[in-house]
Coordinates of C-alpha atoms in Angstrom, one line a residue:
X1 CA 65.0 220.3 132.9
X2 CA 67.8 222.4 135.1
X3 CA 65.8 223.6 138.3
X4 CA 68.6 226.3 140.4
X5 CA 67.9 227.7 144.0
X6 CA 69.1 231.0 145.2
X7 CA 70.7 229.9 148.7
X8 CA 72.1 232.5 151.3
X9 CA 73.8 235.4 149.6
X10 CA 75.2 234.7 146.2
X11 CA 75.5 231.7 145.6
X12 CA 72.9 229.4 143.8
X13 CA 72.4 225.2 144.3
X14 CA 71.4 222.7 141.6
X15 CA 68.1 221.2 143.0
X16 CA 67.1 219.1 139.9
X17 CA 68.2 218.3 136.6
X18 CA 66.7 216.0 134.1
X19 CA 68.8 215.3 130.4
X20 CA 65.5 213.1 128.8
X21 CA 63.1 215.5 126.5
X22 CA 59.6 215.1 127.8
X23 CA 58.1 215.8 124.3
X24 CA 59.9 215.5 121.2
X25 CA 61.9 217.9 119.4
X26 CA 60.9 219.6 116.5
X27 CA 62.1 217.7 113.2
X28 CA 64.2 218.9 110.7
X29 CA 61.2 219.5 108.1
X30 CA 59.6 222.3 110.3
X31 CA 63.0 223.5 112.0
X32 CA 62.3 226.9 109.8
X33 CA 59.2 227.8 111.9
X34 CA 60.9 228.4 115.2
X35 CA 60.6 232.2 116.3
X36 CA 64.5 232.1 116.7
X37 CA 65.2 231.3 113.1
X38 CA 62.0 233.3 111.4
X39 CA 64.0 236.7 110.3
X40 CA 63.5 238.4 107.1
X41 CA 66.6 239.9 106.1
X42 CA 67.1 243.6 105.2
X43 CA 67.8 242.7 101.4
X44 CA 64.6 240.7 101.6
X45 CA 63.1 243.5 102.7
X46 CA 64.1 245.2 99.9
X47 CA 62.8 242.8 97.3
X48 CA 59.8 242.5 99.0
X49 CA 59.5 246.0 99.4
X50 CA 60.0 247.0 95.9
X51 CA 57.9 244.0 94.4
X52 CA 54.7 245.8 96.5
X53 CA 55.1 248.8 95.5
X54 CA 55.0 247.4 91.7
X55 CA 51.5 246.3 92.2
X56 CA 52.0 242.6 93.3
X57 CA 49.5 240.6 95.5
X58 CA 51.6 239.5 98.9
X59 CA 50.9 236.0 97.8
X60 CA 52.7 236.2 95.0
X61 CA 55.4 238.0 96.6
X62 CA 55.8 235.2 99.1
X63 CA 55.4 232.3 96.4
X64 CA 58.3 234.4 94.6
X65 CA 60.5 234.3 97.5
X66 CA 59.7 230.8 98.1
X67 CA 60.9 229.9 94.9
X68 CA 63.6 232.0 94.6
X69 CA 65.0 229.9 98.2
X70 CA 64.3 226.8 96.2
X71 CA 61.9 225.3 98.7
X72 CA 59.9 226.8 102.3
X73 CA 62.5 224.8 104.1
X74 CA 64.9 227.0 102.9
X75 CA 63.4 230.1 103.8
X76 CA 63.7 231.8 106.9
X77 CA 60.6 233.4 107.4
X78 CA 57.2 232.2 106.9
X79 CA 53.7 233.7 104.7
X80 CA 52.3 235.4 108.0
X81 CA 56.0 237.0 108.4
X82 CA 55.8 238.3 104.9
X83 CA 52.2 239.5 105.1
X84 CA 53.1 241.6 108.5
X85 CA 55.9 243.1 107.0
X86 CA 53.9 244.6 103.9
X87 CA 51.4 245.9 106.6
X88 CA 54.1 247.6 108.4
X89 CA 55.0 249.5 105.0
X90 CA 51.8 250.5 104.8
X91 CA 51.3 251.7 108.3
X92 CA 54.8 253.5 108.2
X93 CA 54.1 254.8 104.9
X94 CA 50.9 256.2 106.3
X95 CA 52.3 257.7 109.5
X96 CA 54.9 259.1 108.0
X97 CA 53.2 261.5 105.2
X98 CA 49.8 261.1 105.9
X99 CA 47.0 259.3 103.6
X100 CA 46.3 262.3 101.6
X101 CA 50.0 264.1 100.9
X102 CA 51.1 260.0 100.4
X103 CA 48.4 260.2 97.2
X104 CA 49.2 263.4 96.6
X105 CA 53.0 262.7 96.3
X106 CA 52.1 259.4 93.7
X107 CA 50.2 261.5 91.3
X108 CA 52.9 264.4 91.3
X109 CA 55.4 261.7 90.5
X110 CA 53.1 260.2 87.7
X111 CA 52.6 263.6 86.3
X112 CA 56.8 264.3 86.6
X113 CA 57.2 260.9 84.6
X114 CA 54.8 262.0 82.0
X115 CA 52.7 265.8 82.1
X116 CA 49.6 264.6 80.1
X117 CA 48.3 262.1 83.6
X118 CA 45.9 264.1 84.8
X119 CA 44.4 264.0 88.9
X120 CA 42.2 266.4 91.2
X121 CA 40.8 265.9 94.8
X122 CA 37.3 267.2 95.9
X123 CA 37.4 268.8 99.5
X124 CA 35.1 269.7 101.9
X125 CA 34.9 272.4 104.2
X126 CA 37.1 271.2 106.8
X127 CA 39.7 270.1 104.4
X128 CA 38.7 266.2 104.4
X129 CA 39.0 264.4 101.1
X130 CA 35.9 263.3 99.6
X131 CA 36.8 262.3 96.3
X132 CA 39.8 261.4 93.6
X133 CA 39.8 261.2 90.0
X134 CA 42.7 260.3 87.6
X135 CA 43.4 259.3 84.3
X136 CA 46.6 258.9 82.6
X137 CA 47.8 259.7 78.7
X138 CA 46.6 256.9 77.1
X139 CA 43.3 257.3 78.9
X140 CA 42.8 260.7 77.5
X141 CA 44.2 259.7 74.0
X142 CA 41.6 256.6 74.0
X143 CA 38.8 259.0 74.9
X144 CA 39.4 261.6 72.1
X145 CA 38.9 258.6 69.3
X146 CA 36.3 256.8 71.1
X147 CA 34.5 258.3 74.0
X148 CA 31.1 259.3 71.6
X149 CA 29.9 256.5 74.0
X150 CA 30.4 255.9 78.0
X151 CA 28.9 253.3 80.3
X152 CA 29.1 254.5 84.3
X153 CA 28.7 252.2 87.3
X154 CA 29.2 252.2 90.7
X155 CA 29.4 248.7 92.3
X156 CA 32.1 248.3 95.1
X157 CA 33.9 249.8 97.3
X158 CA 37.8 249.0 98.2
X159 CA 39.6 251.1 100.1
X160 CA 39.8 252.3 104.0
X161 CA 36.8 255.1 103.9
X162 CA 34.4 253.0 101.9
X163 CA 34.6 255.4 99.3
X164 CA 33.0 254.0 96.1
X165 CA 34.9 253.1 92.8
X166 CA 33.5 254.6 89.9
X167 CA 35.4 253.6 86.4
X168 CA 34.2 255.9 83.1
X169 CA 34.2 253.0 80.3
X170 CA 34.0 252.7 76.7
X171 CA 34.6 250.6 73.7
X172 CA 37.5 251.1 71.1
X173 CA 37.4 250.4 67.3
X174 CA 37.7 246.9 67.9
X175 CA 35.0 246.0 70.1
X176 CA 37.1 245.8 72.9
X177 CA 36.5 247.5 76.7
X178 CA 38.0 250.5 77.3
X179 CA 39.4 252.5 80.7
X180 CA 38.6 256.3 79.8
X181 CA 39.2 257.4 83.9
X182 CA 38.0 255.8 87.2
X183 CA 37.2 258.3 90.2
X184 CA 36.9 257.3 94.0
X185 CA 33.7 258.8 95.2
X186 CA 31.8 259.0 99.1
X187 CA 28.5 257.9 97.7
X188 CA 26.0 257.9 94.5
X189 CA 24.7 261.7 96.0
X190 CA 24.1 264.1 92.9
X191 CA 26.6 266.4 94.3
X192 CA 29.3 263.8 94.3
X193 CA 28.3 262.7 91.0
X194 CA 28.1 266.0 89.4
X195 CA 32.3 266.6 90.6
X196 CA 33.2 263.6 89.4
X197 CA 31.7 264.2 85.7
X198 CA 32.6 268.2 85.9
X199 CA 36.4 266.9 86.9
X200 CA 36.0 264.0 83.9
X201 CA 35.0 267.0 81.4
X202 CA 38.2 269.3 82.2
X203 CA 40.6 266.2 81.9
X204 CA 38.8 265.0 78.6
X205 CA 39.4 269.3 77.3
X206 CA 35.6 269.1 77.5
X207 CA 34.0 266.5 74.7
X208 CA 30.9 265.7 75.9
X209 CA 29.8 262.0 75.3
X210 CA 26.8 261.8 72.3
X211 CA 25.3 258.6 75.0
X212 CA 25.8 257.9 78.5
X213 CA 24.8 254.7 80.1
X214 CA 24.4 254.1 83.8
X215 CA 21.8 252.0 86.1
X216 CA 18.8 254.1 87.7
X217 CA 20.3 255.4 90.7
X218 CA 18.4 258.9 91.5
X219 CA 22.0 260.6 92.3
X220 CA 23.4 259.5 88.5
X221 CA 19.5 260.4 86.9
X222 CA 20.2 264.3 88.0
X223 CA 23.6 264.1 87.9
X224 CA 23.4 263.4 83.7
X225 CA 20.7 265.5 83.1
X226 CA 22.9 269.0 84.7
X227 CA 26.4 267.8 83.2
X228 CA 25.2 266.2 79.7
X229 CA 21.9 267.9 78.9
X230 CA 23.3 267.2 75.3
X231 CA 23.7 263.4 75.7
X232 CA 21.1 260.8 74.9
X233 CA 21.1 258.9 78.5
X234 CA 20.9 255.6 78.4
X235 CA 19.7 253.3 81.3
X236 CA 20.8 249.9 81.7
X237 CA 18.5 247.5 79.7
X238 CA 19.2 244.5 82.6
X239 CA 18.3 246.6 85.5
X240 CA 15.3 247.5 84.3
X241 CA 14.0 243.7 83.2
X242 CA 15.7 242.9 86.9
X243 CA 13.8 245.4 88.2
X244 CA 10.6 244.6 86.6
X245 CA 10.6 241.0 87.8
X246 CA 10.9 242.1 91.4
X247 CA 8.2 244.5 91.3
X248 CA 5.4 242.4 89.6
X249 CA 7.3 238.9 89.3
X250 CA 5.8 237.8 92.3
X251 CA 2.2 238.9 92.8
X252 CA 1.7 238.7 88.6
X253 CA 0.6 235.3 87.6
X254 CA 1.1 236.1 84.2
X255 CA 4.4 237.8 84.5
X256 CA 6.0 235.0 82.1
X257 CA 4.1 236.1 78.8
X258 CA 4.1 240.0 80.5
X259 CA 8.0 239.6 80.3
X260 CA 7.8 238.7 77.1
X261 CA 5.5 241.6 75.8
X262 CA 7.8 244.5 77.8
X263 CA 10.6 243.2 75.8
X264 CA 8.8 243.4 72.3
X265 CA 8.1 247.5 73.2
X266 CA 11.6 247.7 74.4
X267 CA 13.0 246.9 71.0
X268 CA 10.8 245.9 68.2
X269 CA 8.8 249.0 67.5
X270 CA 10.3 251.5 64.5
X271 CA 8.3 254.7 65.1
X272 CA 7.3 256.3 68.5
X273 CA 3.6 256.0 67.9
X274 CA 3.8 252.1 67.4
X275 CA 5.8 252.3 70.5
X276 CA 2.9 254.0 72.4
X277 CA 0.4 251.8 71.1
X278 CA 2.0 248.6 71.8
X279 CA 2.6 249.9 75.4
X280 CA -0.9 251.3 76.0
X281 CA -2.0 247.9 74.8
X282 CA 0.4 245.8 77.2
X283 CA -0.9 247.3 80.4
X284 CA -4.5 247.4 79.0
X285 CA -4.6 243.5 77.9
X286 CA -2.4 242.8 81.4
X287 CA -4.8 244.9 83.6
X288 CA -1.8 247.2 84.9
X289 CA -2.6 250.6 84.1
X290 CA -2.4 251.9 87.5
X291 CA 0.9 250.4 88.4
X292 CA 2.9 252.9 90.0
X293 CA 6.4 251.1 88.9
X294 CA 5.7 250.9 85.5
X295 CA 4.1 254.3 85.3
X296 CA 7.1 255.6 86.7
X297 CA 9.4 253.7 84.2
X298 CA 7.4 254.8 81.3
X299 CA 7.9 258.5 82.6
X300 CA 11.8 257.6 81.4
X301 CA 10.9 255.9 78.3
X302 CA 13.5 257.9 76.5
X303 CA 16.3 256.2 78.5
X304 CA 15.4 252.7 77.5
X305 CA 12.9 252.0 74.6
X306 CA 15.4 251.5 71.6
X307 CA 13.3 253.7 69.3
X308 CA 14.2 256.5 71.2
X309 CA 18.0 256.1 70.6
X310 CA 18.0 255.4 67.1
X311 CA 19.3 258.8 65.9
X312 CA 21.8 258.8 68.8
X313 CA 25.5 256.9 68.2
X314 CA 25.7 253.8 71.4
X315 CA 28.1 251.6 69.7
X316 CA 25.9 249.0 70.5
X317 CA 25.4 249.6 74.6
X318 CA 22.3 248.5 76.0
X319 CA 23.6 247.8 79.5
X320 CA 26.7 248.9 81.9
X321 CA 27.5 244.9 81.6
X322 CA 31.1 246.0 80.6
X323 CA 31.4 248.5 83.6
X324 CA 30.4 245.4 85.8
X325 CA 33.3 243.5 84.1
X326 CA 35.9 245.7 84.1
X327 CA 35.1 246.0 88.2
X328 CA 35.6 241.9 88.4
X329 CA 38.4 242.4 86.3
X330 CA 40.0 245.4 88.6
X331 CA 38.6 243.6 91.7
X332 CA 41.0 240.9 91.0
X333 CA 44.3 243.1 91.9
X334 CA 43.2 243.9 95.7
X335 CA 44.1 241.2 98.0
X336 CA 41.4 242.8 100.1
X337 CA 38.6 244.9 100.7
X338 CA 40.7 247.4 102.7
X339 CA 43.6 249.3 101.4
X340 CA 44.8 252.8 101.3
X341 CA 44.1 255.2 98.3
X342 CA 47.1 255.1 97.7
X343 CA 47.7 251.6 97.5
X344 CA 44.2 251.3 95.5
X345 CA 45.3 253.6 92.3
X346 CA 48.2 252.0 92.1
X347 CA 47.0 248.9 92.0
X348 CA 44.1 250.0 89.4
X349 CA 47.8 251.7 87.2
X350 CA 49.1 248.0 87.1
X351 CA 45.6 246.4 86.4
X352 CA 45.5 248.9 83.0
X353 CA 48.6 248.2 82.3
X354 CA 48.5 244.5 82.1
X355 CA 45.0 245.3 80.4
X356 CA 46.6 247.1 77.7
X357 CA 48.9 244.1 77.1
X358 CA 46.5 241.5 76.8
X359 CA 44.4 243.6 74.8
X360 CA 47.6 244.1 72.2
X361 CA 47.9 240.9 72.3
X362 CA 44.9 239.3 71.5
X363 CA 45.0 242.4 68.5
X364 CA 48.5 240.5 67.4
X365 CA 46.8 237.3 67.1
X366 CA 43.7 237.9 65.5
X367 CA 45.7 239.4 62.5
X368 CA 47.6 236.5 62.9
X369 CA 45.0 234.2 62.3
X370 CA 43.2 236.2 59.8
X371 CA 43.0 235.4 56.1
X372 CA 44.5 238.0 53.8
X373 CA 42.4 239.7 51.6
X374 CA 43.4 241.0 48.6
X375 CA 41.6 244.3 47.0
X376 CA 41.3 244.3 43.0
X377 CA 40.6 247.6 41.3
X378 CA 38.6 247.5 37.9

């Protein structure tokens, strides 16, 4: 302690002074949290800087930069440090351009770097954006060999207008899931919807999928029947038994052996008529002819009993299952539930990317592994 008085005019007198600490002093081991020494660096910045805008998490920035000091001791600013900075970019980045012209300037650049990547914005009347959709090359190329068959979903939301993420998906010629475009969207409305698929059509130079699948949302029901009056529409097989279990699940005692009867007319019958018979006989033998939710389900029969899709190409989809999956698989590169547009395509460009690796190489291994087979002509 070093306690000073101001005495008469100028000068000033040394009232107390103590040289013993009253507390102890902070050890070598956590000397690098003190304000005075927590500092990142402009080439820091830099690295930092650039490391975000290629898509990776803050964490992992921060764990890189850890490393690269050889230990947190040795670097002289802290996770929260880093964290704030990276928000700062964003905020500058934001105030600077704006939201919109900041998106706007990414998919110009994408489309300088290669003119087949493909973007448009829907508008409203005041000039507002209320929905994105991009694709890039490969996207489009994927689509033209195997887009006879599309799952849709919409199932979270991850950006700063709770606008909703809506991936188009398919499945290549080896089984495997497939990014044909993903669209931000304000909501499931029919009008929203309809722009979305309209937008989808003109990048895809308009090949029309021979099946859609999506869940039962009344927005995606109209939405299909105005843009793909052509396509058999397929809804998802696990929504519906989900939905059937919370409608007569639990007020039906004999929903157990009911379940198991539904999913006999879903897929066992081979002709339409045995289909009819086998359901007439379900609600007769169950005493549920005059339920209104499976009168109303049976009014879109079409979209879910398999005899109705028989002369229709699916490529085996009975559920949006691998839309769900590829949103836990693109949920996995946003460190949080709130980040620009901007930030979020790019993000969802690094998540193909590394898709498109993985998927090459699991390709490389299974020829790797496989047997050789040898073709002998007669």
């Amino acid at each position: 302690m070093f306690e000073i008085k101001l005495c008469d005019g100028d000068k000033y007198e040394v009232i107390g002074f103590c040289a013993n600490h009253t507390h102890d002093l902070v050890p070598a081991w956590g000397s690098h949290y003190l304000k005075s020494r927590r500092k990142i660096e402009v080439p820091q910045q830099g690295i930092i800087s650039k490391m975000y805008d290629s898509g990776i998490k803050p964490a992992e920035i921060f764990s890189y930069m850890r490393e690269e000091s050889g230990c947190a001791r040795n670097l002289n600013f802290t996770r929260i440090d880093s964290n704030n900075f990276i928000q700062r970019i964003k905020r500058l980045e934001f105030f600077k351009k704006g939201d919109a012209q900041c998106l706007l300037d990414y998919f110009k650049k994408k489309k300088q770097e290669n003119k087949h990547f493909f973007y448009c914005f829907r508008t409203n009347e005041d000039g507002e954006t209320r929905g994105v959709f991009f694709c890039d090359a490969q996207s489009r190329r994927d689509y033209a060999l195997f887009g006879d068959a599309v799952c849709f979903d919409t199932t979270f939301r991850t950006n700063n207008y709770n606008m909703l993420c809506a991936p188009i998906v398919g499945i290549n010629n080896h089984g495997q899931t497939t990014l044909f475009g993903c669209g931000l969207i304000d909501g499931e409305s029919t009008d929203a919807v309809v722009w979305l698929f309209n937008t989808f059509m003109e990048a895809m130079e308009g090949k029309r999928p021979v099946s859609i699948f999506s869940d039962q949302a009344p927005g995606i029901l109209k939405a299909v029947e105005e843009v793909f009056p052509d396509s058999h529409h397929g809804l998802c097989l696990w929504h519906i038994s989900q939905n059937a279990a919370k409608h007569l699940g639990k007020t039906f005692s004999e929903y157990k052996s009911f379940a198991s009867d539904f999913k006999s007319c879903i897929y066992d019958p081979e002709t339409i008529d045995e289909f009819e018979k086998n359901w007439k006989k379900m609600l007769e033998d169950y005493k549920l002819t005059n339920n209104e939710w499976l009168q109303g389900i049976y009014d879109l029969r079409e979209k879910w009993a398999q005899v109705y899709s028989h002369s229709y190409f699916c490529a085996g989809i009975t559920t949006t299952q691998r839309s769900e999956s590829i949103n836990k698989f693109l949920k996995s590169y946003f460190c949080n539930g709130k980040i620009l547009p901007r930030q979020f395509f790019h993000k969802y460009s690094k998540a193909m990317t590394d898709r498109r690796e993985k998927v090459l190489e699991e390709e490389f291994k299974t020829q790797q592994t496989s047997p050789d087979v040898f073709f002998i002509g007669m």
